[in-house]
């Protein structure tokens, strides 16, 4: 039996495909504190998870617009697993106490996770819209253009609601034609549609399975937001956050913004 190929005329194929050497060149600590490396790596890993979740959500939207509910279940189920990986990434920072963070926090200056463009893309796709949150990117034309487009575009929940209307559920025109740049206002008619869907919980009902897959995504995303809050409280308490945010107080308020609201409120009625 022959062994693995060990000699290559040029770049090692694994590195050419994965770009591992590029990834490992991106951590550039600003202090000599060894803990800063953990902070950088975990932050960068989270950025990759954000991007992957956005990729899967856009694929979900494509399939929903094609009325392929069965097909849309696959990327939604993958997103749940990706978000579980994102939640687990916080474990890499559980060692960090306030003195640990303070040893390099000053080097962050005004930098903050609040300024993550990819995280904003993820929130917008999930329906958590806020025009004010793209202002930090005005001087970065490409990012600002992409975020403006994402703000104005339908969210996954908008596409789900449009699908329900096409399937015969009574969804008001003002819900279907709403201004996508504004925060979503839950609709009693959308809630009633989900109550009706959940009355048929057979394994061959694709809309019921869609509701459960979306609920899983919303739940695990909520887990990530909660872990973010506890990580901030663990390292900073209630001090103001970097980048000008109010830190834990701001994160607590943001958690009140519900993803896929009618899927949750329908459960009170069912």
mmCIF file of C-alpha atoms in Angstrom:
data_model
loop_
_atom_site.group_PDB
_atom_site.id
_atom_site.type_symbol
_atom_site.label_atom_id
_atom_site.label_comp_id
_atom_site.label_asym_id
_atom_site.label_seq_id
_atom_site.Cartn_x
_atom_site.Cartn_y
_atom_site.Cartn_z
ATOM 1 C CA UNK A 1 0.000 0.000 0.000
ATOM 2 C CA UNK A 2 1.465 3.351 -0.995
ATOM 3 C CA UNK A 3 1.709 6.186 1.527
ATOM 4 C CA UNK A 4 0.615 9.785 1.157
ATOM 5 C CA UNK A 5 2.258 12.031 -1.414
ATOM 6 C CA UNK A 6 4.895 14.084 0.408
ATOM 7 C CA UNK A 7 6.676 15.941 -2.367
ATOM 8 C CA UNK A 8 4.994 18.647 -4.447
ATOM 9 C CA UNK A 9 6.508 20.820 -7.172
ATOM 10 C CA UNK A 10 4.782 23.945 -5.831
ATOM 11 C CA UNK A 11 2.506 24.869 -2.933
ATOM 12 C CA UNK A 12 1.128 22.087 -0.721
ATOM 13 C CA UNK A 13 -2.395 21.406 -2.109
ATOM 14 C CA UNK A 14 -4.034 21.616 1.338
ATOM 15 C CA UNK A 15 -2.657 25.114 1.887
ATOM 16 C CA UNK A 16 -3.578 26.150 -1.652
ATOM 17 C CA UNK A 17 -7.193 25.083 -1.020
ATOM 18 C CA UNK A 18 -7.734 26.094 2.637
ATOM 19 C CA UNK A 19 -5.284 29.035 2.691
ATOM 20 C CA UNK A 20 -4.186 27.957 6.164
ATOM 21 C CA UNK A 21 -0.937 29.917 6.030
ATOM 22 C CA UNK A 22 -2.926 33.080 5.264
ATOM 23 C CA UNK A 23 -5.296 32.415 8.162
ATOM 24 C CA UNK A 24 -2.413 31.932 10.580
ATOM 25 C CA UNK A 25 -0.827 35.196 9.482
ATOM 26 C CA UNK A 26 -3.877 37.257 10.483
ATOM 27 C CA UNK A 27 -3.303 37.252 14.257
ATOM 28 C CA UNK A 28 -1.230 40.316 15.071
ATOM 29 C CA UNK A 29 -1.342 41.054 18.812
ATOM 30 C CA UNK A 30 -0.594 44.617 19.913
ATOM 31 C CA UNK A 31 0.759 43.665 23.343
ATOM 32 C CA UNK A 32 3.022 41.000 24.805
ATOM 33 C CA UNK A 33 0.165 39.598 26.909
ATOM 34 C CA UNK A 34 -0.348 35.930 25.877
ATOM 35 C CA UNK A 35 -4.109 36.157 26.458
ATOM 36 C CA UNK A 36 -4.552 38.643 23.635
ATOM 37 C CA UNK A 37 -3.899 35.853 21.137
ATOM 38 C CA UNK A 38 -6.946 33.960 22.436
ATOM 39 C CA UNK A 39 -9.069 37.080 22.080
ATOM 40 C CA UNK A 40 -7.945 37.607 18.486
ATOM 41 C CA UNK A 41 -8.383 33.996 17.384
ATOM 42 C CA UNK A 42 -11.828 33.594 18.964
ATOM 43 C CA UNK A 43 -12.970 36.892 17.440
ATOM 44 C CA UNK A 44 -11.736 35.857 13.997
ATOM 45 C CA UNK A 45 -13.293 32.388 14.287
ATOM 46 C CA UNK A 46 -16.613 34.027 15.138
ATOM 47 C CA UNK A 47 -16.334 36.217 12.053
ATOM 48 C CA UNK A 48 -15.984 33.060 9.943
ATOM 49 C CA UNK A 49 -19.048 31.511 11.602
ATOM 50 C CA UNK A 50 -21.013 34.746 10.946
ATOM 51 C CA UNK A 51 -20.082 34.573 7.273
ATOM 52 C CA UNK A 52 -21.008 30.900 6.996
ATOM 53 C CA UNK A 53 -24.406 31.486 8.636
ATOM 54 C CA UNK A 54 -25.084 34.357 6.222
ATOM 55 C CA UNK A 55 -24.164 32.114 3.283
ATOM 56 C CA UNK A 56 -26.642 29.457 4.440
ATOM 57 C CA UNK A 57 -29.407 31.998 5.121
ATOM 58 C CA UNK A 58 -29.090 33.430 1.606
ATOM 59 C CA UNK A 59 -29.354 29.905 0.211
ATOM 60 C CA UNK A 60 -32.462 29.419 2.363
ATOM 61 C CA UNK A 61 -33.959 32.581 0.871
ATOM 62 C CA UNK A 62 -33.250 31.382 -2.669
ATOM 63 C CA UNK A 63 -35.043 28.093 -2.029
ATOM 64 C CA UNK A 64 -38.008 29.739 -0.302
ATOM 65 C CA UNK A 65 -38.448 32.093 -3.257
ATOM 66 C CA UNK A 66 -38.501 29.028 -5.497
ATOM 67 C CA UNK A 67 -41.236 27.516 -3.261
ATOM 68 C CA UNK A 68 -38.878 24.645 -2.399
ATOM 69 C CA UNK A 69 -39.735 24.264 1.291
ATOM 70 C CA UNK A 70 -38.254 20.775 1.509
ATOM 71 C CA UNK A 71 -35.012 22.057 0.011
ATOM 72 C CA UNK A 72 -34.880 25.005 2.428
ATOM 73 C CA UNK A 73 -34.849 22.647 5.409
ATOM 74 C CA UNK A 74 -31.292 21.483 4.636
ATOM 75 C CA UNK A 75 -29.507 24.866 4.926
ATOM 76 C CA UNK A 76 -31.625 25.767 7.966
ATOM 77 C CA UNK A 77 -30.550 22.568 9.712
ATOM 78 C CA UNK A 78 -26.929 23.308 8.807
ATOM 79 C CA UNK A 79 -27.269 26.857 10.165
ATOM 80 C CA UNK A 80 -28.386 25.459 13.522
ATOM 81 C CA UNK A 81 -25.194 23.402 13.710
ATOM 82 C CA UNK A 82 -23.046 26.337 12.588
ATOM 83 C CA UNK A 83 -24.606 28.537 15.271
ATOM 84 C CA UNK A 84 -23.922 25.843 17.868
ATOM 85 C CA UNK A 85 -20.265 26.089 16.843
ATOM 86 C CA UNK A 86 -20.500 29.858 17.186
ATOM 87 C CA UNK A 87 -21.920 29.519 20.717
ATOM 88 C CA UNK A 88 -19.176 27.057 21.646
ATOM 89 C CA UNK A 89 -16.527 29.568 20.530
ATOM 90 C CA UNK A 90 -17.223 31.584 23.688
ATOM 91 C CA UNK A 91 -15.672 28.735 25.698
ATOM 92 C CA UNK A 92 -12.289 29.854 24.395
ATOM 93 C CA UNK A 93 -12.628 33.045 26.457
ATOM 94 C CA UNK A 94 -14.096 31.644 29.681
ATOM 95 C CA UNK A 95 -10.702 31.891 31.354
ATOM 96 C CA UNK A 96 -10.693 35.689 31.011
ATOM 97 C CA UNK A 97 -11.090 37.692 34.234
ATOM 98 C CA UNK A 98 -11.318 41.518 34.399
ATOM 99 C CA UNK A 99 -7.552 41.829 35.136
ATOM 100 C CA UNK A 100 -6.801 39.499 32.193
ATOM 101 C CA UNK A 101 -8.844 41.663 29.805
ATOM 102 C CA UNK A 102 -7.518 44.921 31.210
ATOM 103 C CA UNK A 103 -3.960 43.913 30.295
ATOM 104 C CA UNK A 104 -4.695 44.526 26.607
ATOM 105 C CA UNK A 105 -8.097 46.226 26.484
ATOM 106 C CA UNK A 106 -6.581 49.704 26.113
ATOM 107 C CA UNK A 107 -5.032 48.630 22.802
ATOM 108 C CA UNK A 108 -8.513 48.084 21.337
ATOM 109 C CA UNK A 109 -9.115 51.839 21.378
ATOM 110 C CA UNK A 110 -12.538 52.379 19.828
ATOM 111 C CA UNK A 111 -12.625 48.895 18.300
ATOM 112 C CA UNK A 112 -15.610 46.803 19.335
ATOM 113 C CA UNK A 113 -17.499 43.710 18.222
ATOM 114 C CA UNK A 114 -20.392 46.168 17.884
ATOM 115 C CA UNK A 115 -18.657 47.197 14.643
ATOM 116 C CA UNK A 116 -18.673 43.758 12.977
ATOM 117 C CA UNK A 117 -20.101 44.219 9.486
ATOM 118 C CA UNK A 118 -20.680 40.481 9.050
ATOM 119 C CA UNK A 119 -22.588 40.266 12.317
ATOM 120 C CA UNK A 120 -24.809 43.122 11.099
ATOM 121 C CA UNK A 121 -25.393 41.172 7.877
ATOM 122 C CA UNK A 122 -26.464 38.197 9.989
ATOM 123 C CA UNK A 123 -28.837 40.285 12.100
ATOM 124 C CA UNK A 124 -30.376 41.885 9.011
ATOM 125 C CA UNK A 125 -30.944 38.482 7.392
ATOM 126 C CA UNK A 126 -32.683 37.350 10.587
ATOM 127 C CA UNK A 127 -34.921 40.422 10.494
ATOM 128 C CA UNK A 128 -33.249 42.531 13.181
ATOM 129 C CA UNK A 129 -33.048 45.777 11.195
ATOM 130 C CA UNK A 130 -31.695 49.140 12.401
ATOM 131 C CA UNK A 131 -30.447 51.819 10.031
ATOM 132 C CA UNK A 132 -28.469 53.514 12.807
ATOM 133 C CA UNK A 133 -26.207 50.471 13.145
ATOM 134 C CA UNK A 134 -24.647 50.908 9.699
ATOM 135 C CA UNK A 135 -23.408 54.433 10.418
ATOM 136 C CA UNK A 136 -19.983 53.257 11.715
ATOM 137 C CA UNK A 137 -19.198 51.956 8.201
ATOM 138 C CA UNK A 138 -19.804 55.164 6.233
ATOM 139 C CA UNK A 139 -16.088 55.700 5.580
ATOM 140 C CA UNK A 140 -15.712 52.137 4.226
ATOM 141 C CA UNK A 141 -17.627 52.467 0.974
ATOM 142 C CA UNK A 142 -17.827 48.771 0.053
ATOM 143 C CA UNK A 143 -18.997 47.662 3.499
ATOM 144 C CA UNK A 144 -21.467 50.512 3.751
ATOM 145 C CA UNK A 145 -22.904 49.730 0.321
ATOM 146 C CA UNK A 146 -23.292 46.033 1.175
ATOM 147 C CA UNK A 147 -24.932 46.789 4.513
ATOM 148 C CA UNK A 148 -27.289 49.335 2.981
ATOM 149 C CA UNK A 149 -28.359 46.737 0.416
ATOM 150 C CA UNK A 150 -28.873 44.137 3.169
ATOM 151 C CA UNK A 151 -30.898 46.619 5.220
ATOM 152 C CA UNK A 152 -33.243 47.314 2.287
ATOM 153 C CA UNK A 153 -33.579 43.686 1.224
ATOM 154 C CA UNK A 154 -36.185 41.240 2.567
ATOM 155 C CA UNK A 155 -35.100 39.174 5.549
ATOM 156 C CA UNK A 156 -35.515 35.412 5.776
ATOM 157 C CA UNK A 157 -38.691 36.020 7.788
ATOM 158 C CA UNK A 158 -40.043 38.288 5.042
ATOM 159 C CA UNK A 159 -39.469 35.472 2.548
ATOM 160 C CA UNK A 160 -41.155 32.969 4.866
ATOM 161 C CA UNK A 161 -44.169 35.268 5.223
ATOM 162 C CA UNK A 162 -44.376 35.741 1.450
ATOM 163 C CA UNK A 163 -44.290 31.958 1.065
ATOM 164 C CA UNK A 164 -47.222 31.603 3.489
ATOM 165 C CA UNK A 165 -49.206 34.125 1.440
ATOM 166 C CA UNK A 166 -48.528 32.115 -1.718
ATOM 167 C CA UNK A 167 -49.706 28.994 0.097
ATOM 168 C CA UNK A 168 -53.109 30.581 0.728
ATOM 169 C CA UNK A 169 -52.762 32.029 4.230
ATOM 170 C CA UNK A 170 -54.343 35.464 4.712
ATOM 171 C CA UNK A 171 -51.385 37.814 5.095
ATOM 172 C CA UNK A 172 -52.186 41.555 4.838
ATOM 173 C CA UNK A 173 -50.683 43.472 1.920
ATOM 174 C CA UNK A 174 -49.063 45.945 4.318
ATOM 175 C CA UNK A 175 -47.084 43.087 5.849
ATOM 176 C CA UNK A 176 -45.935 41.816 2.454
ATOM 177 C CA UNK A 177 -45.014 45.295 1.182
ATOM 178 C CA UNK A 178 -43.557 46.727 4.356
ATOM 179 C CA UNK A 179 -40.503 49.007 4.488
ATOM 180 C CA UNK A 180 -37.642 46.541 5.003
ATOM 181 C CA UNK A 181 -35.380 49.191 6.525
ATOM 182 C CA UNK A 182 -37.608 49.401 9.607
ATOM 183 C CA UNK A 183 -37.825 47.086 12.587
ATOM 184 C CA UNK A 184 -40.318 44.292 11.944
ATOM 185 C CA UNK A 185 -43.722 44.667 13.626
ATOM 186 C CA UNK A 186 -45.300 41.295 14.498
ATOM 187 C CA UNK A 187 -48.560 40.556 12.703
ATOM 188 C CA UNK A 188 -51.580 38.782 14.264
ATOM 189 C CA UNK A 189 -52.409 37.310 10.845
ATOM 190 C CA UNK A 190 -48.920 35.783 10.549
ATOM 191 C CA UNK A 191 -49.309 34.420 14.063
ATOM 192 C CA UNK A 192 -52.674 32.847 13.124
ATOM 193 C CA UNK A 193 -51.054 31.241 10.070
ATOM 194 C CA UNK A 194 -48.501 29.525 12.285
ATOM 195 C CA UNK A 195 -51.179 28.410 14.746
ATOM 196 C CA UNK A 196 -52.975 26.745 11.837
ATOM 197 C CA UNK A 197 -49.769 25.191 10.496
ATOM 198 C CA UNK A 198 -48.928 23.687 13.889
ATOM 199 C CA UNK A 199 -52.314 21.975 14.078
ATOM 200 C CA UNK A 200 -50.903 19.555 11.497
ATOM 201 C CA UNK A 201 -47.663 18.360 13.106
ATOM 202 C CA UNK A 202 -47.163 15.351 10.859
ATOM 203 C CA UNK A 203 -43.639 14.570 9.704
ATOM 204 C CA UNK A 204 -44.746 15.011 6.083
ATOM 205 C CA UNK A 205 -46.005 18.587 6.593
ATOM 206 C CA UNK A 206 -43.174 20.741 5.198
ATOM 207 C CA UNK A 207 -44.501 23.997 6.683
ATOM 208 C CA UNK A 208 -44.551 22.479 10.176
ATOM 209 C CA UNK A 209 -40.985 21.249 9.690
ATOM 210 C CA UNK A 210 -40.020 24.697 8.369
ATOM 211 C CA UNK A 211 -41.413 26.290 11.518
ATOM 212 C CA UNK A 212 -39.390 23.967 13.733
ATOM 213 C CA UNK A 213 -36.187 24.490 11.724
ATOM 214 C CA UNK A 214 -36.620 28.279 11.968
ATOM 215 C CA UNK A 215 -37.320 28.006 15.699
ATOM 216 C CA UNK A 216 -34.090 26.063 16.162
ATOM 217 C CA UNK A 217 -32.140 28.808 14.364
ATOM 218 C CA UNK A 218 -33.755 31.539 16.460
ATOM 219 C CA UNK A 219 -33.155 29.637 19.689
ATOM 220 C CA UNK A 220 -29.463 28.975 19.088
ATOM 221 C CA UNK A 221 -28.907 32.564 17.907
ATOM 222 C CA UNK A 222 -30.477 33.628 21.211
ATOM 223 C CA UNK A 223 -28.015 31.354 23.022
ATOM 224 C CA UNK A 224 -25.139 33.160 21.298
ATOM 225 C CA UNK A 225 -26.480 36.562 22.318
ATOM 226 C CA UNK A 226 -26.845 35.392 25.912
ATOM 227 C CA UNK A 227 -23.288 34.011 25.925
ATOM 228 C CA UNK A 228 -22.072 37.362 24.568
ATOM 229 C CA UNK A 229 -23.784 39.157 27.439
ATOM 230 C CA UNK A 230 -22.344 36.843 30.087
ATOM 231 C CA UNK A 231 -18.849 37.073 28.554
ATOM 232 C CA UNK A 232 -19.029 40.872 28.787
ATOM 233 C CA UNK A 233 -20.338 40.746 32.361
ATOM 234 C CA UNK A 234 -17.612 38.280 33.311
ATOM 235 C CA UNK A 235 -14.781 40.462 31.997
ATOM 236 C CA UNK A 236 -16.166 44.003 32.390
ATOM 237 C CA UNK A 237 -19.186 43.929 34.681
ATOM 238 C CA UNK A 238 -21.381 46.899 33.812
ATOM 239 C CA UNK A 239 -18.601 49.200 32.617
ATOM 240 C CA UNK A 240 -19.172 51.059 29.316
ATOM 241 C CA UNK A 241 -18.201 48.959 26.332
ATOM 242 C CA UNK A 242 -15.449 49.761 23.873
ATOM 243 C CA UNK A 243 -16.564 51.601 20.772
ATOM 244 C CA UNK A 244 -18.917 53.826 22.736
ATOM 245 C CA UNK A 245 -21.651 51.296 23.544
ATOM 246 C CA UNK A 246 -23.118 50.927 27.012
ATOM 247 C CA UNK A 247 -21.721 47.399 27.252
ATOM 248 C CA UNK A 248 -23.850 44.863 29.126
ATOM 249 C CA UNK A 249 -26.809 47.252 29.305
ATOM 250 C CA UNK A 250 -26.888 47.601 25.514
ATOM 251 C CA UNK A 251 -26.624 43.834 25.019
ATOM 252 C CA UNK A 252 -29.454 43.232 27.486
ATOM 253 C CA UNK A 253 -31.715 45.604 25.552
ATOM 254 C CA UNK A 254 -30.766 44.041 22.218
ATOM 255 C CA UNK A 255 -31.766 40.576 23.464
ATOM 256 C CA UNK A 256 -35.361 41.820 23.755
ATOM 257 C CA UNK A 257 -35.510 42.022 19.951
ATOM 258 C CA UNK A 258 -37.055 38.670 19.036
ATOM 259 C CA UNK A 259 -36.082 36.673 15.951
ATOM 260 C CA UNK A 260 -39.101 35.208 14.085
ATOM 261 C CA UNK A 261 -41.502 36.696 16.647
ATOM 262 C CA UNK A 262 -44.756 35.060 15.525
ATOM 263 C CA UNK A 263 -43.252 31.584 15.737
ATOM 264 C CA UNK A 264 -42.842 32.216 19.459
ATOM 265 C CA UNK A 265 -46.087 34.051 20.143
ATOM 266 C CA UNK A 266 -48.090 31.370 18.291
ATOM 267 C CA UNK A 267 -47.020 28.871 20.942
ATOM 268 C CA UNK A 268 -49.106 30.738 23.520
ATOM 269 C CA UNK A 269 -52.182 30.160 21.375
ATOM 270 C CA UNK A 270 -51.574 26.606 20.171
#
